[in-house]
Tab-separated table of C-alpha atoms in Angstrom:
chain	number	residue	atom	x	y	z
J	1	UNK	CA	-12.641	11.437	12.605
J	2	UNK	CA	-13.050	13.442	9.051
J	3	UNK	CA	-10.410	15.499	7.817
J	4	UNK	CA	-9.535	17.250	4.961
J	5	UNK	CA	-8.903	15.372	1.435
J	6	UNK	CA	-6.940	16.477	-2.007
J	7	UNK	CA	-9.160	16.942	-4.787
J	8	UNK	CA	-9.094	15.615	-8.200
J	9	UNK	CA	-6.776	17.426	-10.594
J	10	UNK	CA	-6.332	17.076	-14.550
J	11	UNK	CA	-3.106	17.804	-17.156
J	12	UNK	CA	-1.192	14.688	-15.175
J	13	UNK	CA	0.853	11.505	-17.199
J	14	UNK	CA	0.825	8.489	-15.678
J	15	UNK	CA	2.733	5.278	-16.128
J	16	UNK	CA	2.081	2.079	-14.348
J	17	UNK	CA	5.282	-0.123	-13.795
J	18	UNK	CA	5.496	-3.517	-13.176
J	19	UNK	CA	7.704	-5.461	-10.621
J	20	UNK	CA	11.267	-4.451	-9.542
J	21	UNK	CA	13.335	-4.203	-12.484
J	22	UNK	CA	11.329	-1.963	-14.291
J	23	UNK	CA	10.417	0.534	-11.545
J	24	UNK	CA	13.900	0.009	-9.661
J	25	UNK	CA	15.932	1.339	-11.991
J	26	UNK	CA	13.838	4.223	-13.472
J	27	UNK	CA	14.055	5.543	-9.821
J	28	UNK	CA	17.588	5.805	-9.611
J	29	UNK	CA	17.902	7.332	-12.452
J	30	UNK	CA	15.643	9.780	-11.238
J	31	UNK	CA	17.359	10.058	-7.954
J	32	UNK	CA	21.164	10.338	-9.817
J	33	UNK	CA	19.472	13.257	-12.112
J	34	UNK	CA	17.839	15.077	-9.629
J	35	UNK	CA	18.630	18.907	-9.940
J	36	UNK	CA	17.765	20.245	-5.996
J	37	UNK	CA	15.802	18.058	-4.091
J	38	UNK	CA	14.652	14.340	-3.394
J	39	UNK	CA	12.557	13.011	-0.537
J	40	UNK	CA	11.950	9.295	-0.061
J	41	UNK	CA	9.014	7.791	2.412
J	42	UNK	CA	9.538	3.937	3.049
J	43	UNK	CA	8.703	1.776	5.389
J	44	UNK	CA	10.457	-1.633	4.773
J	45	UNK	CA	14.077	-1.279	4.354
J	46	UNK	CA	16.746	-4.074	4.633
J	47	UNK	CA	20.364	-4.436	4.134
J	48	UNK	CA	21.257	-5.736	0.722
J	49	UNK	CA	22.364	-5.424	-3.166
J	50	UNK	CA	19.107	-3.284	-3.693
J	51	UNK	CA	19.573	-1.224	-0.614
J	52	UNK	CA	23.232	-0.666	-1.429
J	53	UNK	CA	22.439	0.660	-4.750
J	54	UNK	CA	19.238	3.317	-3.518
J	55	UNK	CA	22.355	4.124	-0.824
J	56	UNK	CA	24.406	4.883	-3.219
J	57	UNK	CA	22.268	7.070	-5.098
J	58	UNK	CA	21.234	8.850	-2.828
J	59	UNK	CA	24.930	9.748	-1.636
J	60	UNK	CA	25.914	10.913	-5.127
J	61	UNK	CA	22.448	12.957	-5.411
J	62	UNK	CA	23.541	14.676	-1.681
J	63	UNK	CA	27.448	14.957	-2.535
J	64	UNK	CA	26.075	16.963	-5.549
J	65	UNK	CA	23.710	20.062	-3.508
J	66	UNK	CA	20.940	18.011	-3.994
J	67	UNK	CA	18.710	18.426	-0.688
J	68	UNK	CA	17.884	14.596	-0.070
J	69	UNK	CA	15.336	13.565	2.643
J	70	UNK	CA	14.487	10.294	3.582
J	71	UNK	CA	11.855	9.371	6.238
J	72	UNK	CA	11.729	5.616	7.473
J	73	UNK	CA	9.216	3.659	9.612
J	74	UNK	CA	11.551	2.750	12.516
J	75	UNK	CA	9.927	-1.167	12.872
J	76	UNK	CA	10.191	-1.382	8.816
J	77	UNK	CA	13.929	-0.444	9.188
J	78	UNK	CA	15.341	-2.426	12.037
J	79	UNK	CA	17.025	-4.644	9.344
J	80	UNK	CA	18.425	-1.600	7.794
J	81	UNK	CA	22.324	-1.882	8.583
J	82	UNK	CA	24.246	0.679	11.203
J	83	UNK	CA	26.536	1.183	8.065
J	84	UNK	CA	24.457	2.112	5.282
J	85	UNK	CA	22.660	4.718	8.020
J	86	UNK	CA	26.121	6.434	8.465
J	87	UNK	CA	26.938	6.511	4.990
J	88	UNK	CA	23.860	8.317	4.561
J	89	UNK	CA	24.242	10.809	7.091
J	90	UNK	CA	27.965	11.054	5.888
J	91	UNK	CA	26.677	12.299	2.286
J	92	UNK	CA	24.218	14.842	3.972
J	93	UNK	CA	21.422	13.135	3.683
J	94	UNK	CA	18.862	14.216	5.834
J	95	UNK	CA	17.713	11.177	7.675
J	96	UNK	CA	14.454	10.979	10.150
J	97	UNK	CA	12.441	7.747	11.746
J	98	UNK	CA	8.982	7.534	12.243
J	99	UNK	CA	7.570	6.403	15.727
J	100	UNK	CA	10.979	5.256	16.894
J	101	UNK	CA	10.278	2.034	19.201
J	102	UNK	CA	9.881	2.472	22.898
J	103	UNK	CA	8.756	-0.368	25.604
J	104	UNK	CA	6.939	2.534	27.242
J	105	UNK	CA	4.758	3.852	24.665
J	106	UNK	CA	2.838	0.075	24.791
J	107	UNK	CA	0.150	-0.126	22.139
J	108	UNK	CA	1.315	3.020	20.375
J	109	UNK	CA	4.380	0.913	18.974
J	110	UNK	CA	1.697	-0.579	16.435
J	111	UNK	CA	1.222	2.786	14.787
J	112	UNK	CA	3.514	2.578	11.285
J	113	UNK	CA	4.078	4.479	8.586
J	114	UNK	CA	3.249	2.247	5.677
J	115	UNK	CA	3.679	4.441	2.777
J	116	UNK	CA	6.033	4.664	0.044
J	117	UNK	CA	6.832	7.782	-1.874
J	118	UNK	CA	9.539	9.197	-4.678
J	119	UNK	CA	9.917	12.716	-4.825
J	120	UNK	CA	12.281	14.358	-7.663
J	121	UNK	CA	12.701	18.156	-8.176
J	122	UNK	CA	8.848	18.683	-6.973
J	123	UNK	CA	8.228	17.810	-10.444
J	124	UNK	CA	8.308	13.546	-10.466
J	125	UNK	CA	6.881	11.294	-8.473
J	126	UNK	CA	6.450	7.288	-8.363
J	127	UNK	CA	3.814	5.628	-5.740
J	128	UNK	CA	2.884	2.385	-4.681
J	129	UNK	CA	3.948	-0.967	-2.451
J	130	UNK	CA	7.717	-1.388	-2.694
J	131	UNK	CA	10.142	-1.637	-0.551
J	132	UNK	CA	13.717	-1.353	-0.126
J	133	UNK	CA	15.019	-4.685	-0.437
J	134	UNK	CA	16.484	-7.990	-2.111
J	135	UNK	CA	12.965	-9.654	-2.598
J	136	UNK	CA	11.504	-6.718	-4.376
J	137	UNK	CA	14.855	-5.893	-6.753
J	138	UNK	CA	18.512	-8.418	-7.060
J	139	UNK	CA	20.489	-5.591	-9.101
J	140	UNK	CA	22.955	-7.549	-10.276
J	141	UNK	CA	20.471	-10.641	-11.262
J	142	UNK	CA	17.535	-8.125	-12.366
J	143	UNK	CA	15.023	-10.216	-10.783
J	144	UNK	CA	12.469	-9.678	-8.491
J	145	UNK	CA	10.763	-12.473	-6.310
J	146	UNK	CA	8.151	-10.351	-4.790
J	147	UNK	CA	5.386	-9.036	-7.640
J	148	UNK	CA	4.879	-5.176	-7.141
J	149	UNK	CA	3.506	-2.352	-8.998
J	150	UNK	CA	4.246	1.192	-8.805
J	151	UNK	CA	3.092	4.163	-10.559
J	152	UNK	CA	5.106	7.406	-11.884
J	153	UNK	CA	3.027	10.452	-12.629
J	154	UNK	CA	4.459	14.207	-13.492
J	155	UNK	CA	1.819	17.378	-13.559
J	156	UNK	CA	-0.171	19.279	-11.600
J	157	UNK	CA	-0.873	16.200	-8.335
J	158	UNK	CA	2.794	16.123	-7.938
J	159	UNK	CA	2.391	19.061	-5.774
J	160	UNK	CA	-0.030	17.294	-3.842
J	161	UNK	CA	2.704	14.965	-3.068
J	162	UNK	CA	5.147	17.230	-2.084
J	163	UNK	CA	2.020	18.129	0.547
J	164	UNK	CA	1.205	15.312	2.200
J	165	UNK	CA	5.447	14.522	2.589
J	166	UNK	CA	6.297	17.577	3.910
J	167	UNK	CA	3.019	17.441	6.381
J	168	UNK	CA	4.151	14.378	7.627
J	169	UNK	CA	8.409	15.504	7.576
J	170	UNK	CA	7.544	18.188	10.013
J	171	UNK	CA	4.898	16.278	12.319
J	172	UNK	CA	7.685	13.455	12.247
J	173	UNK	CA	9.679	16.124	14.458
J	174	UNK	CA	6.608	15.537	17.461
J	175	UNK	CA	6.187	12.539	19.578
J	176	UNK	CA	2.643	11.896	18.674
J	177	UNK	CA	4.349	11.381	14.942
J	178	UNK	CA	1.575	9.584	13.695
J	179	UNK	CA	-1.309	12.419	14.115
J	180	UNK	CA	-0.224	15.827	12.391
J	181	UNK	CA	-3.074	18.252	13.147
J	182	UNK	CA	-2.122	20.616	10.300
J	183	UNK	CA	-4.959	20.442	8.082
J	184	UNK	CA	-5.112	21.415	4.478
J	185	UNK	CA	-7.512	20.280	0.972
J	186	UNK	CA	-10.854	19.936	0.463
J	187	UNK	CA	-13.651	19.368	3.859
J	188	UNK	CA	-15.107	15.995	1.912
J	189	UNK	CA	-14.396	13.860	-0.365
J	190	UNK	CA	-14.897	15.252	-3.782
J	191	UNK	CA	-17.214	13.947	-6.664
J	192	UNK	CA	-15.092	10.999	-9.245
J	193	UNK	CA	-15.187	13.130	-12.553
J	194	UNK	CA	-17.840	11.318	-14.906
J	195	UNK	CA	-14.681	10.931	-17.351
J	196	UNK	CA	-10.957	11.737	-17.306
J	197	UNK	CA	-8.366	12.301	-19.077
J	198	UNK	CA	-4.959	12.626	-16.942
J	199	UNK	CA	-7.303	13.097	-13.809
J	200	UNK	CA	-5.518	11.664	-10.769
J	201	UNK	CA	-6.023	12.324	-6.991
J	202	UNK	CA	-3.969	11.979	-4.025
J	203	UNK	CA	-6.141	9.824	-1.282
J	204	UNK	CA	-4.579	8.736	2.482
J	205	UNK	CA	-5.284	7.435	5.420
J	206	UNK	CA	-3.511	8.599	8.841
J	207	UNK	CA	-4.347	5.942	10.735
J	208	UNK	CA	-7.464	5.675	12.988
J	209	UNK	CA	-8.381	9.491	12.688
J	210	UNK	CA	-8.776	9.782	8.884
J	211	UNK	CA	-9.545	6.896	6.347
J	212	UNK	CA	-9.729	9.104	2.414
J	213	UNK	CA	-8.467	5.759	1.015
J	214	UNK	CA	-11.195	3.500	2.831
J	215	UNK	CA	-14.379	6.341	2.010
J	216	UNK	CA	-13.132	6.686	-1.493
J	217	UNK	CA	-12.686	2.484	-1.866
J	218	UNK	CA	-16.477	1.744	-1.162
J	219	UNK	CA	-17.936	4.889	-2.893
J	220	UNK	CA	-16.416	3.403	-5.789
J	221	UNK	CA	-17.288	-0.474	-4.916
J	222	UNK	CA	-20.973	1.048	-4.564
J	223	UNK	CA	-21.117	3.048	-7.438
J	224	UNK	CA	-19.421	0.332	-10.377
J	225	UNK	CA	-21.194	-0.520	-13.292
J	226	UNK	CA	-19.349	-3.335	-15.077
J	227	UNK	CA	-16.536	-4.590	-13.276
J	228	UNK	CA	-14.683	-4.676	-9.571
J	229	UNK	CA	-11.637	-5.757	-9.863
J	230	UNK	CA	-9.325	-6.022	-6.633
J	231	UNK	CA	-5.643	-7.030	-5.462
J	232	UNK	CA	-4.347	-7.527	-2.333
J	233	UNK	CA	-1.466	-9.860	-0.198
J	234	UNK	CA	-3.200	-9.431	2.827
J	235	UNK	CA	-7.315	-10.220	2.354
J	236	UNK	CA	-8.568	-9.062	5.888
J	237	UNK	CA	-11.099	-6.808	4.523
J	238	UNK	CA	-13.507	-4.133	6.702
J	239	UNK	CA	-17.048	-4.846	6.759
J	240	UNK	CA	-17.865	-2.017	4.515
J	241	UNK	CA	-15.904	-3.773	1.643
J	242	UNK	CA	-17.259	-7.170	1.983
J	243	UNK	CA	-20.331	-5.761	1.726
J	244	UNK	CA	-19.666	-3.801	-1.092
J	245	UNK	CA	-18.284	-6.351	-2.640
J	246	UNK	CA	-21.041	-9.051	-2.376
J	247	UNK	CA	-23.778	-6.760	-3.383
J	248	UNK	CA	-22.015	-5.747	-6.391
J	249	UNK	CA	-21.393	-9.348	-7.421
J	250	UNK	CA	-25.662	-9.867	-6.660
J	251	UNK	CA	-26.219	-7.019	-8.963
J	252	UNK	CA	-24.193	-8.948	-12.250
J	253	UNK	CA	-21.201	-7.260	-11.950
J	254	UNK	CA	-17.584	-8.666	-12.552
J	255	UNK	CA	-16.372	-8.649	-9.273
J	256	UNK	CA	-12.963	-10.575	-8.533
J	257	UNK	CA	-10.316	-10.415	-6.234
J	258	UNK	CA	-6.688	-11.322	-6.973
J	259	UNK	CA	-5.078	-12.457	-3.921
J	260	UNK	CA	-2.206	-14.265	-3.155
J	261	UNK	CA	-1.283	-17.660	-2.860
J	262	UNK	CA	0.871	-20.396	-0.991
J	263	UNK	CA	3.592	-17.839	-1.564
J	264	UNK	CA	3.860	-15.678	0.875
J	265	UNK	CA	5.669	-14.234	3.942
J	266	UNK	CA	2.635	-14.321	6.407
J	267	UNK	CA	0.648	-17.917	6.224
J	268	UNK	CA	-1.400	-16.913	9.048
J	269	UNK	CA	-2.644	-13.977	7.443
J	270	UNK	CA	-3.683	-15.901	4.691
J	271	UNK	CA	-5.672	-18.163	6.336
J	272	UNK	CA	-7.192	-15.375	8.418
J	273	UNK	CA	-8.868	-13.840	5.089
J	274	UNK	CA	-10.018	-17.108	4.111
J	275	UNK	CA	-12.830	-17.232	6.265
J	276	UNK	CA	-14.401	-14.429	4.142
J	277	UNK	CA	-14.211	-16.857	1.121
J	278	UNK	CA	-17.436	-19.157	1.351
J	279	UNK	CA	-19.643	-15.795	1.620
J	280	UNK	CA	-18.138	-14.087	-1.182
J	281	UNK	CA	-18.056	-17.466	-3.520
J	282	UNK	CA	-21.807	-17.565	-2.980
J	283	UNK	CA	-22.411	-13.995	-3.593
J	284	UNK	CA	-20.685	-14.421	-6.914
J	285	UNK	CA	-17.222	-12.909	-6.216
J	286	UNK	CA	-14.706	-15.091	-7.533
J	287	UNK	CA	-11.269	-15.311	-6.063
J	288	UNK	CA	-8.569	-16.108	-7.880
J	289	UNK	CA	-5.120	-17.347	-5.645
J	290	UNK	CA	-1.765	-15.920	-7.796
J	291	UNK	CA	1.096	-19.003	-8.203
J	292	UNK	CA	4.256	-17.613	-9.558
J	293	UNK	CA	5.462	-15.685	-6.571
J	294	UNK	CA	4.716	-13.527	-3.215
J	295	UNK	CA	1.555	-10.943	-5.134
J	296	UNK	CA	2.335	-7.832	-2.997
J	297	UNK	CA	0.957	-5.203	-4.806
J	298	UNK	CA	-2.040	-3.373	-3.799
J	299	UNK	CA	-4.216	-1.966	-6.664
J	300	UNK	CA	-7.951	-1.861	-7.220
J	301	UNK	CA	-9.620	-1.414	-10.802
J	302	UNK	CA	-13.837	-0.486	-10.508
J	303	UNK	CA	-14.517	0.353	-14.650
J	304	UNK	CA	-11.908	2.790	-15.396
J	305	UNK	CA	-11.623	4.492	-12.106
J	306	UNK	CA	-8.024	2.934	-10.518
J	307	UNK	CA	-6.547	3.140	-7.056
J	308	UNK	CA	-3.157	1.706	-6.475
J	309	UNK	CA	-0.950	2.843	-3.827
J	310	UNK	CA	0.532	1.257	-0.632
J	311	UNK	CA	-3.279	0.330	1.296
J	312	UNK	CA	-3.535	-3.039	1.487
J	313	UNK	CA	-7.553	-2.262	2.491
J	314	UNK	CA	-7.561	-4.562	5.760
J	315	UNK	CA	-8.976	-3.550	8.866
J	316	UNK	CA	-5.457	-3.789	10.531
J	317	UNK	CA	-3.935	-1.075	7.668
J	318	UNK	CA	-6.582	1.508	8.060
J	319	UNK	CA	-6.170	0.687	11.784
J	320	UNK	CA	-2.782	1.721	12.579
J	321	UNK	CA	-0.957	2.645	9.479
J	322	UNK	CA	0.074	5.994	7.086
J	323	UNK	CA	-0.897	4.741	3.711
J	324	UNK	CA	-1.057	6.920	0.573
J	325	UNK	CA	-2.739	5.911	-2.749
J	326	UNK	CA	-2.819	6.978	-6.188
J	327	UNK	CA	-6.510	7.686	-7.771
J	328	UNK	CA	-6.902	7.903	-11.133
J	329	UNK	CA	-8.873	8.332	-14.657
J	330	UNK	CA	-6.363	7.874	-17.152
J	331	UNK	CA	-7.583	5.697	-19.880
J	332	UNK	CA	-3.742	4.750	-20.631
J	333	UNK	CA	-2.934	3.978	-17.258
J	334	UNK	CA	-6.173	2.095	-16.800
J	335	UNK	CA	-5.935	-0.002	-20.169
J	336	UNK	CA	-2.306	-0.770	-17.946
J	337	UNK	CA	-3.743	-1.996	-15.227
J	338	UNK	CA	-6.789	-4.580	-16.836
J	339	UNK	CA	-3.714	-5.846	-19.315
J	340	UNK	CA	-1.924	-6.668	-15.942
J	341	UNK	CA	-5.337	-7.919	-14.198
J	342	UNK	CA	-5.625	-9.985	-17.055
J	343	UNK	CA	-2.054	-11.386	-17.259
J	344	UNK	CA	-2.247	-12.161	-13.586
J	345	UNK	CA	-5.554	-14.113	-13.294
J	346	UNK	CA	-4.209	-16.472	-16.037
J	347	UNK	CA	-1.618	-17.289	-13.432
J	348	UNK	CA	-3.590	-17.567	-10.644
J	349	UNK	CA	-5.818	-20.861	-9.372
J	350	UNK	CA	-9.166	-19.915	-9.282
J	351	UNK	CA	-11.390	-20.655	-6.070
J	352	UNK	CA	-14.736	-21.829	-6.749
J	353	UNK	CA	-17.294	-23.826	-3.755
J	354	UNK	CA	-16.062	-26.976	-5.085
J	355	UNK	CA	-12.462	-26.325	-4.551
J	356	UNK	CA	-13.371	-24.331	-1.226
J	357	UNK	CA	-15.230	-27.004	0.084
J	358	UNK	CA	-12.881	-30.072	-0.977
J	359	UNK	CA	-9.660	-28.324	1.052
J	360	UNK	CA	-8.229	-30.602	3.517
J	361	UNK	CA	-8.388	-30.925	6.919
J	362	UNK	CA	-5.516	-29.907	7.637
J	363	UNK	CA	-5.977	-26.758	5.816
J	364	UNK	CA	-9.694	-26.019	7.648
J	365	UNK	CA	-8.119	-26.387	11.363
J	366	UNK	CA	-5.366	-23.688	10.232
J	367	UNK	CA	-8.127	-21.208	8.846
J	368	UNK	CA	-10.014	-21.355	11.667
J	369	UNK	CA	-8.034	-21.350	14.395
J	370	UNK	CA	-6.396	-17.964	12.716
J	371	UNK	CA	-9.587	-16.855	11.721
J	372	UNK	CA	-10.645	-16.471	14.986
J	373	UNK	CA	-7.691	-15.515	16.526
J	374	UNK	CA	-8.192	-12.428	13.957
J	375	UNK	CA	-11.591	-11.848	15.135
J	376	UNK	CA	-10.082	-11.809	18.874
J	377	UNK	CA	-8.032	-9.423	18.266
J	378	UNK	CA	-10.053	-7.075	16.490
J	379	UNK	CA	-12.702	-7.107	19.245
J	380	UNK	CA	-10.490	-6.351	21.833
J	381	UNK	CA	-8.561	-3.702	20.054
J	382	UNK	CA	-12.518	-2.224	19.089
J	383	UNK	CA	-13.129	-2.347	22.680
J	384	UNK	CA	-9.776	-0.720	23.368
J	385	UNK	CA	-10.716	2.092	20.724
């Protein structure tokens, strides 16, 4: 179903920030300086050193006037302790769950909200894939085994923002969390400015009734001149994108897709989205695997337009999930993101046909036994729909 979508507004900063202990910290300080309010969207949050410290900020920011409001996905939080939820609600804070887990509500359980948000003052925002635990940010190591980007941005789409969390803070307060009819924006999805200059706009998805993020993803993949670059942990793509993607490659342009590697916390995921591989390769895509760590960050570069948010662009995202993106023309923030494109393909393996086709047994069994238990499941939920 359509809905309404933000448009594109100009005058914004932006600042892209790479992996825990950069964005972790600038965050709390945000949090500890806030003057009146904070709200905070998550959906993974675990007990820990890094959840202690957000805690703990947020407790002084409360004890201090500050109106604090945190909304959790209630699946994404069952590993978020009893204690730290008290403290919170101790302090003030005000302290909501989002489609709260019930045997009776059957397939509706998948719904989650996937997104995660900063809010300072109405003023300060930061966007993009991180959660609320160890792997992400150790405090007292400052290290972060998970790779993650987020953005911060101050201007004009901070208001935006505020929007589409307060939309969903209210809805959160009806059982059918997931769907908040209030509408608001523009009818369709506005024209990408031929050049920008601070230009950023907010783009969502709501689950299956509204997909902004997945329209505004191939419009972009359809319209690129010189280079597609794309980066996801979980490579179970729609058929709109592979498409996109292949006839892009066809066409000459750079098209490649950072995804992640042996590292990461769902194997059969992974081999899932390799059955997409052989296609691609041919089409001229190439695929590059990251080594160092778990690549969780989601963030798409098509020549200086630049999407990075919490979407991980899979079928089973835009299928069930709240996500929230940043879109942007910023020639800063893009010359950010292709230096850390760049820095990450030179740690990646690349996957060619040769490679693809020399795998191991062992390793072809796996990817299609998942690979079709994917495809099951997507049928049946299709039907279902």
């Amino acid at each position: 179903m359509p809905g309404p979508v933000f448009p594109w507004r100009d005058g914004n900063q932006f600042e892209l920030l790479i992996d825990g202990p950069e964005f972790f910290p600038r965050m709390l300080l945000a949090i500890v300086r806030a003057e009146f309010q904070v709200d905070l969207e998550l959906y993974l949050v675990e007990g820990g050193a890094c959840a202690e410290a957000v805690v703990e900020a947020l407790e002084q920011a409360a004890r201090r006037g500050v109106r604090v409001r945190c909304l959790f996905d209630d699946y994404g939080s069952l590993a978020f302790p009893t204690v730290l939820r008290e403290r919170l609600l101790a302090a003030g804070v005000y302290l909501r769950w989002y489609n709260r887990l019930r045997w009776r509500r059957g397939f509706r359980n998948l719904y989650r909200d996937h997104r995660k948000l900063l809010l300072v003052d109405e003023r300060w925002a930061v966007v993009g894939g991180t959660g609320v635990t160890d792997e992400f940010w150790t405090p007292d190591q400052d290290t972060s085994e998970w790779h993650e980007v987020m953005v911060r941005m101050q201007g004009p789409i901070v208001t935006d923002w505020q929007l589409l969390f307060d939309r969903q803070w209210h809805a959160n307060q009806r059982r059918t969390a997931w769907r908040p009819p209030e509408g608001f924006g523009l009818p369709r999805l506005p024209q990408v400015p031929a050049q920008g200059q601070g230009m950023g706009r907010v783009a969502y998805a709501d689950a299956r009734q509204h997909k902004d993020i997945l329209h505004a993803l191939v419009r972009a993949l359809n319209s690129g001149q010189r280079r597609i670059w794309l980066a996801t942990p979980y490579f179970l793509p729609t058929f709109s994108v592979r498409r996109s993607l292949r006839r892009a490659a066809q066409k000459g342009i750079d098209v490649r897709l950072l995804l992640t590697g042996p590292r990461t916390d769902h194997p059969a995921v992974r081999y899932a989205g390799h059955r997409y591989y052989p296609r691609l390769l041919r089409a001229g895509v190439r695929i590059f695997e990251y080594q160092p760590c778990f690549l969780h960050l989601k963030m798409v570069l098509v020549d200086d337009w630049v999407s990075v948010g919490s979407c991980n662009f899979d079928h089973w995202n835009l299928r069930f999930n709240l996500e929230a993106n940043i879109e942007a023309l910023d020639p800063p923030l893009t010359a950010a993101v292709a230096a850390s494109f760049e820095r990450d393909f030179a740690q990646s393996l690349e996957v060619d046909l040769a490679r693809w086709h020399a795998r191991p047994l062992w390793r072809r069994v796996q990817q299609r036994l998942w690979g079709w238990l994917d495809r099951l499941v997507a049928n049946l939920l299709d039907r279902r729909d």
